[in-house]
Coordinates of C-alpha atoms in Angstrom, one line a residue:
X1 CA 0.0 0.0 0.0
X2 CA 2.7 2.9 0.4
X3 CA 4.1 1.9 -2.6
X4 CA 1.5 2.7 -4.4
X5 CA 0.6 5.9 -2.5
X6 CA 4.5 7.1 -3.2
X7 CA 4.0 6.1 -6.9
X8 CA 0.7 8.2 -7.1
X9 CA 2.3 11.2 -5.2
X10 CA 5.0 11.4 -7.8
X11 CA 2.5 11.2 -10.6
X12 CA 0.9 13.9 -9.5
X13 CA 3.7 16.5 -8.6
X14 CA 5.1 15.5 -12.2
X15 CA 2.0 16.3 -13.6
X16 CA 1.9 19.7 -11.7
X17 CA 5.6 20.5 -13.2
X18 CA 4.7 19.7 -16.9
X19 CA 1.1 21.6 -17.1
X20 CA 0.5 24.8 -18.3
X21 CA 0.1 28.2 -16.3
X22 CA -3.2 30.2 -17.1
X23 CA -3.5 33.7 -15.7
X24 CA -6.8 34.9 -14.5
X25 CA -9.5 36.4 -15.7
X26 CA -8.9 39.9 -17.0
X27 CA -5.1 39.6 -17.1
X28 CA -4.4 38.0 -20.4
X29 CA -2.7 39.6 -22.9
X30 CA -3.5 37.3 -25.5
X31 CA -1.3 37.9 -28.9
X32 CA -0.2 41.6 -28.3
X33 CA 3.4 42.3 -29.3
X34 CA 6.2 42.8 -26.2
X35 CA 6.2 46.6 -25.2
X36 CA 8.9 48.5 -26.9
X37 CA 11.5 50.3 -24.9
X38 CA 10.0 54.0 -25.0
X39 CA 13.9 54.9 -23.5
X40 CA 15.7 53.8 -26.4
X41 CA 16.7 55.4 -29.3
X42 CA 13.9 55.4 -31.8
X43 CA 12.4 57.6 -34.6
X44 CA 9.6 59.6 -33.7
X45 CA 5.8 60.0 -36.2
X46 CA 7.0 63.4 -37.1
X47 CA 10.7 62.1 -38.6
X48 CA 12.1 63.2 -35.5
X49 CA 14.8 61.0 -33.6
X50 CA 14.6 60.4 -29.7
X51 CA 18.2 60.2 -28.9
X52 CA 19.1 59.3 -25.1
X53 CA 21.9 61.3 -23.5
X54 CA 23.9 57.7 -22.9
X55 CA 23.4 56.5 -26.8
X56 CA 25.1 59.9 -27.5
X57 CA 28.0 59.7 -26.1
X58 CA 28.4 55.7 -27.3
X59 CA 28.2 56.8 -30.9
X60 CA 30.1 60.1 -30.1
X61 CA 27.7 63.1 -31.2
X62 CA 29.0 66.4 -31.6
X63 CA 26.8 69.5 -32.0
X64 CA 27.8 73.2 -33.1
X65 CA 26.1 76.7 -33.5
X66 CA 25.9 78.0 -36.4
X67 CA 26.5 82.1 -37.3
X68 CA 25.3 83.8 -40.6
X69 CA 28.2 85.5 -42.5
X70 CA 29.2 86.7 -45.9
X71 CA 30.9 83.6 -47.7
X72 CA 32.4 83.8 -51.1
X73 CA 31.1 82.0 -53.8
X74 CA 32.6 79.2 -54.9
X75 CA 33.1 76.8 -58.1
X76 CA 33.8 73.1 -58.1
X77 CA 36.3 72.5 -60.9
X78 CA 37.6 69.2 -62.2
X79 CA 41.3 68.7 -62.4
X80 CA 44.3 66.0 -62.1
X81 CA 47.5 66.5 -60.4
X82 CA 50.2 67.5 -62.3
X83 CA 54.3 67.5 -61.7
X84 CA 55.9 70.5 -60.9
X85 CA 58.3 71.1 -63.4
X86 CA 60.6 72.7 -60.6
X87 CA 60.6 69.8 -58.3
X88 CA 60.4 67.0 -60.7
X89 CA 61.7 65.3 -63.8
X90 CA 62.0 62.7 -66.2
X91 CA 64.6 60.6 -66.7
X92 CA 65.3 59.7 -70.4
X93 CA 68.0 57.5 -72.4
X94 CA 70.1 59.6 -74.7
X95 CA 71.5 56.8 -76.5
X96 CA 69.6 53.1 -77.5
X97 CA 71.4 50.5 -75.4
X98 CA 70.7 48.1 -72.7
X99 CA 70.2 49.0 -69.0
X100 CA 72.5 48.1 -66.1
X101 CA 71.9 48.4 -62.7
X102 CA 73.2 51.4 -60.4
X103 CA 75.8 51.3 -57.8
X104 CA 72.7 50.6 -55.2
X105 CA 70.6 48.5 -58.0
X106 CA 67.5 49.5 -59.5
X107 CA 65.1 51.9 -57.5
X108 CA 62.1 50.7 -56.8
X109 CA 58.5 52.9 -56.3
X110 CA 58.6 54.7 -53.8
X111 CA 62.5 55.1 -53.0
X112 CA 63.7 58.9 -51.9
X113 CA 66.7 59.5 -54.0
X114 CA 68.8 62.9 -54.0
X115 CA 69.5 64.9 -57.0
X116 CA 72.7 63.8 -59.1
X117 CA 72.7 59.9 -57.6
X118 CA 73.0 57.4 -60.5
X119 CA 70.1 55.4 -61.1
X120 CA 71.2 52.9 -63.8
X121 CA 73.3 52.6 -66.9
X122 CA 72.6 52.6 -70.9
X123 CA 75.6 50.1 -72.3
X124 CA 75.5 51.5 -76.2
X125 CA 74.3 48.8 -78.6
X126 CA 74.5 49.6 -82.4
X127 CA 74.5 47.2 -85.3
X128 CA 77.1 44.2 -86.1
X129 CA 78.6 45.7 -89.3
X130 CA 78.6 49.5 -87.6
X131 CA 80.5 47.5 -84.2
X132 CA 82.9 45.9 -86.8
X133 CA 84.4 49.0 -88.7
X134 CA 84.9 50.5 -85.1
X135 CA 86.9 47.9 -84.0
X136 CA 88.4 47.8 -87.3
X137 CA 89.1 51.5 -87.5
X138 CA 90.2 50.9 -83.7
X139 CA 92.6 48.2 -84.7
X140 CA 94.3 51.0 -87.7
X141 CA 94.6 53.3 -85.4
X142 CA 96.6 51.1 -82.9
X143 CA 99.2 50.1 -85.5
X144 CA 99.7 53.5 -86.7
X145 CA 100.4 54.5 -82.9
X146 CA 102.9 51.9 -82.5
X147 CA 105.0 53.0 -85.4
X148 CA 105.0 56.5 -84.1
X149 CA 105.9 55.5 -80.7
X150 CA 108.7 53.7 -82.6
X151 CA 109.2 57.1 -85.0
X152 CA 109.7 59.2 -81.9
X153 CA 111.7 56.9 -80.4
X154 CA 114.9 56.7 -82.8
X155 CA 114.0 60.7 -83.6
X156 CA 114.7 61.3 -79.9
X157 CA 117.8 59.3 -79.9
X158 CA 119.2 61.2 -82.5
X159 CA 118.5 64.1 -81.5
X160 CA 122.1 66.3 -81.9
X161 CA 121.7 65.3 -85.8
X162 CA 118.0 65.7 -86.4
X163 CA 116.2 69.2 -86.3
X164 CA 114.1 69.9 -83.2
X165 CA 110.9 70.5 -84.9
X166 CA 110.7 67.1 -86.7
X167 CA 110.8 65.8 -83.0
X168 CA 108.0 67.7 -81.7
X169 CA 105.8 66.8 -84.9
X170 CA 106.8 63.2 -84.0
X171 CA 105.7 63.8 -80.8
X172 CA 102.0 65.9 -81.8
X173 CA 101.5 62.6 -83.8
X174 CA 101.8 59.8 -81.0
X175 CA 99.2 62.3 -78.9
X176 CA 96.7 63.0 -81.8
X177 CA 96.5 59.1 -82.3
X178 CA 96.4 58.3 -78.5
X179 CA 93.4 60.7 -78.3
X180 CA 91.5 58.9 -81.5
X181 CA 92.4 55.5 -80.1
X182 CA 90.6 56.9 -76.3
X183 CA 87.5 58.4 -78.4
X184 CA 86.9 55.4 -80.4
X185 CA 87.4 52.9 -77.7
X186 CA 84.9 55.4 -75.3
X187 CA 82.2 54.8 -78.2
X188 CA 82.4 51.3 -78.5
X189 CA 82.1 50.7 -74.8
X190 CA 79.9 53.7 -74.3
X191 CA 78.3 53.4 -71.1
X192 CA 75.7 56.4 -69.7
X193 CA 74.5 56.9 -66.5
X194 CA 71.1 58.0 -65.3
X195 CA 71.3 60.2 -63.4
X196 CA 68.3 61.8 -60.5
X197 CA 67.7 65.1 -62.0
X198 CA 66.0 66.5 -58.7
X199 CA 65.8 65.2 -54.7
X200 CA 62.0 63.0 -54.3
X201 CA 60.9 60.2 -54.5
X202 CA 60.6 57.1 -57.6
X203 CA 56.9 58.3 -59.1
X204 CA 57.3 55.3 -62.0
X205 CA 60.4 53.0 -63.1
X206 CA 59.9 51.5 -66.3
X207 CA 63.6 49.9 -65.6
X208 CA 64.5 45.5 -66.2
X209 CA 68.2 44.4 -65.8
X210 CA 69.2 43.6 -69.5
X211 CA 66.2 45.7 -71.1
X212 CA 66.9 46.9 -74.2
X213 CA 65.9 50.5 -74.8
X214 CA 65.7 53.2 -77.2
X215 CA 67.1 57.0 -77.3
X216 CA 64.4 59.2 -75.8
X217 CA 62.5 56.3 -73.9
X218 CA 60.9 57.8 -70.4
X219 CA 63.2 54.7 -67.7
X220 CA 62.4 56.4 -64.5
X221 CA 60.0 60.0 -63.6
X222 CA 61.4 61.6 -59.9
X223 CA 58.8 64.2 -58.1
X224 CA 58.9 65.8 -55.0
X225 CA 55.6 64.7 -53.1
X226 CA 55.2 67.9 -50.9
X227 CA 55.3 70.6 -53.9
X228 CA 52.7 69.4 -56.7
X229 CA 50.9 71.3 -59.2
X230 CA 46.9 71.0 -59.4
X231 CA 45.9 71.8 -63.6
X232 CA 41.8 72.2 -63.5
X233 CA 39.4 72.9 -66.6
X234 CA 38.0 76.1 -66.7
X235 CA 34.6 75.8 -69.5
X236 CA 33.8 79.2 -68.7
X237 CA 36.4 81.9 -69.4
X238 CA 35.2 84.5 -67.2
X239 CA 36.1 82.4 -64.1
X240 CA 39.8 83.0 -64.6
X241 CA 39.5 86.2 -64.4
X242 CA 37.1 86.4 -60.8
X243 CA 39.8 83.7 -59.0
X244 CA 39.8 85.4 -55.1
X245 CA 41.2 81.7 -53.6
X246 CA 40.8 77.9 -54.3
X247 CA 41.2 75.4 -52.2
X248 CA 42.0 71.8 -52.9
X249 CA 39.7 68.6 -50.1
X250 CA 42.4 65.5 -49.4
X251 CA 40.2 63.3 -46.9
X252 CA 38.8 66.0 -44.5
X253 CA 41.9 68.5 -44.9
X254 CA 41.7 71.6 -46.6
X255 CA 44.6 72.1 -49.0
X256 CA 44.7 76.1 -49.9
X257 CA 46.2 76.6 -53.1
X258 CA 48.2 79.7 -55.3
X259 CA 46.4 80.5 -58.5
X260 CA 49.4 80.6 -60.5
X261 CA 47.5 81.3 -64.0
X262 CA 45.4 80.3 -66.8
X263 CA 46.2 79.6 -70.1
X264 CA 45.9 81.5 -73.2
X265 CA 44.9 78.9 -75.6
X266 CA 41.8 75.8 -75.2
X267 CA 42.5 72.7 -74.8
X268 CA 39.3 70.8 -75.8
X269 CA 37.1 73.5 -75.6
X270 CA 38.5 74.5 -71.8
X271 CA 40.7 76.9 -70.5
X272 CA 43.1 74.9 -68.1
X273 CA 43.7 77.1 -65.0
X274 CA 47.4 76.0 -62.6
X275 CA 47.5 76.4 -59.2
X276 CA 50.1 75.3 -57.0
X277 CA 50.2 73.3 -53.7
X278 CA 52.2 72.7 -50.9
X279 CA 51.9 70.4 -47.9
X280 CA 52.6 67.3 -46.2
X281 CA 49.0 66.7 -47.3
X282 CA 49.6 67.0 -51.0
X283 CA 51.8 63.6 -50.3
X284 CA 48.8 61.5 -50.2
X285 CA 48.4 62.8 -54.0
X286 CA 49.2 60.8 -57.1
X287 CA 50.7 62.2 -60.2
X288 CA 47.6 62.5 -62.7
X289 CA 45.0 61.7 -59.9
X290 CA 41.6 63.3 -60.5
X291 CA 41.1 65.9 -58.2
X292 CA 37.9 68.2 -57.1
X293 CA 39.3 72.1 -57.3
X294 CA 37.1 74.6 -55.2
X295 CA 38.0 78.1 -56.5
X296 CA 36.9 81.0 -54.7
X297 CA 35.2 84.0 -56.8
X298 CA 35.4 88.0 -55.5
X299 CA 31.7 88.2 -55.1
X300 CA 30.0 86.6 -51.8
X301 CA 26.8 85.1 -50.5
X302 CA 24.6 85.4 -47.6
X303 CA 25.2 82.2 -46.0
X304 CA 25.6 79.7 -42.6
X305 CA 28.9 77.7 -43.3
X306 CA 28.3 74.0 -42.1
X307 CA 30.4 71.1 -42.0
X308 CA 30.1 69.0 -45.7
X309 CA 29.9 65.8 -43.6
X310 CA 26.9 67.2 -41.6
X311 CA 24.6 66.5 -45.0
X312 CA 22.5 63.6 -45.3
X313 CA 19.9 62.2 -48.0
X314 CA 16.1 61.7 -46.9
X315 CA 13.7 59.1 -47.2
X316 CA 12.6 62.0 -50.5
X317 CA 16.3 62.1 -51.3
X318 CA 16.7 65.5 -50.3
X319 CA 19.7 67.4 -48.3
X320 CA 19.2 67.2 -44.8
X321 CA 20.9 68.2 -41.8
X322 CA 20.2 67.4 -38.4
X323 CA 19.4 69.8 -35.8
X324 CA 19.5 69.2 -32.3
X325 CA 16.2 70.6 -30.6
X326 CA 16.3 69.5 -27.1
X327 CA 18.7 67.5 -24.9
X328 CA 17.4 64.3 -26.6
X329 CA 15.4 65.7 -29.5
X330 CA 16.7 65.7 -33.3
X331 CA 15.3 66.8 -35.9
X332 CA 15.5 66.6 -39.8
X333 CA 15.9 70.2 -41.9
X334 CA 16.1 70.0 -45.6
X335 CA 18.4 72.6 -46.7
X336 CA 19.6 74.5 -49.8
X337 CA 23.6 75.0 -50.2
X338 CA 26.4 75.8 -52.4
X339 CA 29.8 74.3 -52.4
X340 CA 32.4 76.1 -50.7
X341 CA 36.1 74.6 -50.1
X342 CA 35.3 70.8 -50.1
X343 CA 35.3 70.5 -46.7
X344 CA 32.6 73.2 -45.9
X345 CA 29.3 73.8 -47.4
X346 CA 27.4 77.4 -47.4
X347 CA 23.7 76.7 -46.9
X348 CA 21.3 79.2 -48.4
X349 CA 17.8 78.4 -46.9
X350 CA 16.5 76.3 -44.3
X351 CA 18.9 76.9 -41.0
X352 CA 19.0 80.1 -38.5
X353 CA 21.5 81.0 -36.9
X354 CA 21.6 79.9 -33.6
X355 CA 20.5 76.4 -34.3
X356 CA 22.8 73.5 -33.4
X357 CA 23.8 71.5 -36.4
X358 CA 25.1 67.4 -35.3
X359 CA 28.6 67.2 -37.2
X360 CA 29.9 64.0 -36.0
X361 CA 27.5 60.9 -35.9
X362 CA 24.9 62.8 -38.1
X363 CA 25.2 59.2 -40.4
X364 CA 23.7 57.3 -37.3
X365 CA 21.4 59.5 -36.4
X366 CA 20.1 59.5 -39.8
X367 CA 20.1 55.2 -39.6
X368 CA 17.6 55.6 -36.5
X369 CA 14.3 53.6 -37.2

């Protein structure tokens, strides 16, 4: 009998353990959704964000007030980075020949060199027949050397008897051939170096021990990273003449640059305009690179100068910006603007001053959902 009253008992608290939980009557929630966490950060009906004061400093928003001022206007202008012909060169083969290595090989990419260091050789190569007279003509000339030597030799010896002019032509003779015989033997086994004709860096080497190359070919281009050249096309040619400033974006530095001048003839129906940089900045650069040019005009604008990276796209595809409202409240503002230096926009409509513009993090606001 307690064996069966212990077996019951343990069916019945098993049963207990496995069967369901129903609340009362009145306090079911039935299928509803979990609450959502109304202290998180979440996108409001009116395309507002609620942003907690914690989530901002996680994701590291930064805010600043804007003033109204007079701005210049500006023009975006396409252009490519160009050498400066002051701190850079090219260095060419003056005769056809096949390239040796320097005294420290062949530069690679890259490698600083100083202005006057040997880069490679150019061992002369002409043709069989041209190669065989030379040595020929090399040989002659050897002979006929010898049998002055000899000439001068007895002249010398009798020298009471023998007038002192026909010694000294002797003489001019065994020097004239020596110096043919030096010339001749110098173009045969002509060897020119490469040489660096500033202080930079490698830009391209177009150099292979034992390459065989031709007078005039480009073998390695030197340029001094920190002083480039920026060439941009100008289609209008009034905006050479209205040039107050330019300034040239690398990443999120502002690169000012020195209008040098324009040109005075088209080059595909645009008027190339120079400009000239200088910078550690400008090292990031590439020789022919495309480049964005912002060029400054004399006349100005009534504008609010805001940060480029402060402008996002809408759900409508619009410019926005976001402005921050309250201590936790952002809040879309479609704006109008004009380019300025790359870096900085000038927005026309759609800010005051006084409002708080979100320059850092304005990407994850604008994610908020």
């Amino acid at each position: 009998m307690k064996t069966n009253f212990l077996i019951s008992a343990v069916c019945l608290a098993l049963l207990s353990l496995t069967s369901p939980a129903w609340a009362g009557e009145g306090h079911d929630h039935g299928e509803e959704a979990p609450a959502t966490n109304s202290n998180g950060p979440q996108r409001l009906p009116d395309g507002s964000v609620f942003l907690p004061k914690p989530a901002q400093r996680q994701i590291g928003v930064r805010t600043l007030p804007l003033e109204t001022a007079e701005l210049p206007r500006s023009l975006e202008l396409a252009g490519k980075v160009v050498m400066d012909p002051n701190a850079g060169g090219m260095v060419q083969a003056v005769l056809a020949g096949r390239l040796e290595a320097g005294p420290r090989g062949f530069p690679s990419v890259g490698q600083a060199v100083k202005k006057g260091e040997v880069l490679a050789y150019v061992v002369a190569t002409g043709d069989v027949l041209e190669r065989a007279n030379q040595a020929a003509q090399l040989a002659q000339l050897r002979a006929a050397k010898g049998l002055a030597d000899q000439r001068l030799v007895r002249l010398r010896e009798l020298a009471d008897t023998v007038p002192r002019k026909d010694i000294e032509a002797a003489a001019s003779e065994v020097a004239s051939l020596a110096a043919q015989i030096a010339a001749l033997s110098s173009g045969i086994n002509a060897r020119e170096a490469l040489l660096a004709p500033v202080s930079g860096v490698i830009a391209s080497s177009n150099a292979v021990a034992g390459q065989v190359v031709d007078a005039r070919e480009l073998v390695f281009e030197v340029v001094d990273p920190s002083r480039l050249r920026i060439e941009a096309l100008a289609y209008d040619l009034s905006q050479a003449a209205d040039v107050a400033g330019a300034t040239l974006a690398v990443g999120s530095e502002r690169v000012p640059l020195t209008f040098i001048g324009a040109a005075r003839s088209l080059r595909e129906q645009a008027l190339p305009m120079l400009f000239q940089g200088e910078g550690s900045a400008l090292s990031r650069l590439a020789v022919g690179q495309p480049v964005r040019v912002f060029v400054q005009t004399a006349s100005r604008t009534q504008g609010i100068r805001v940060p480029a990276a402060s402008l996002m796209k809408n759900a409508a595809n619009q410019s926005v910006v976001w402005v921050k409202t309250a201590p936790e409240h952002f809040a879309p503002r479609p704006v109008t603007f004009v380019a300025l230096d790359g870096v900085s926009v000038a927005v026309t409509s759609g800010l005051a001053a006084g409002d708080r513009v979100v320059t850092q993090a304005a990407t994850l606001i604008n994610q908020i959902r």
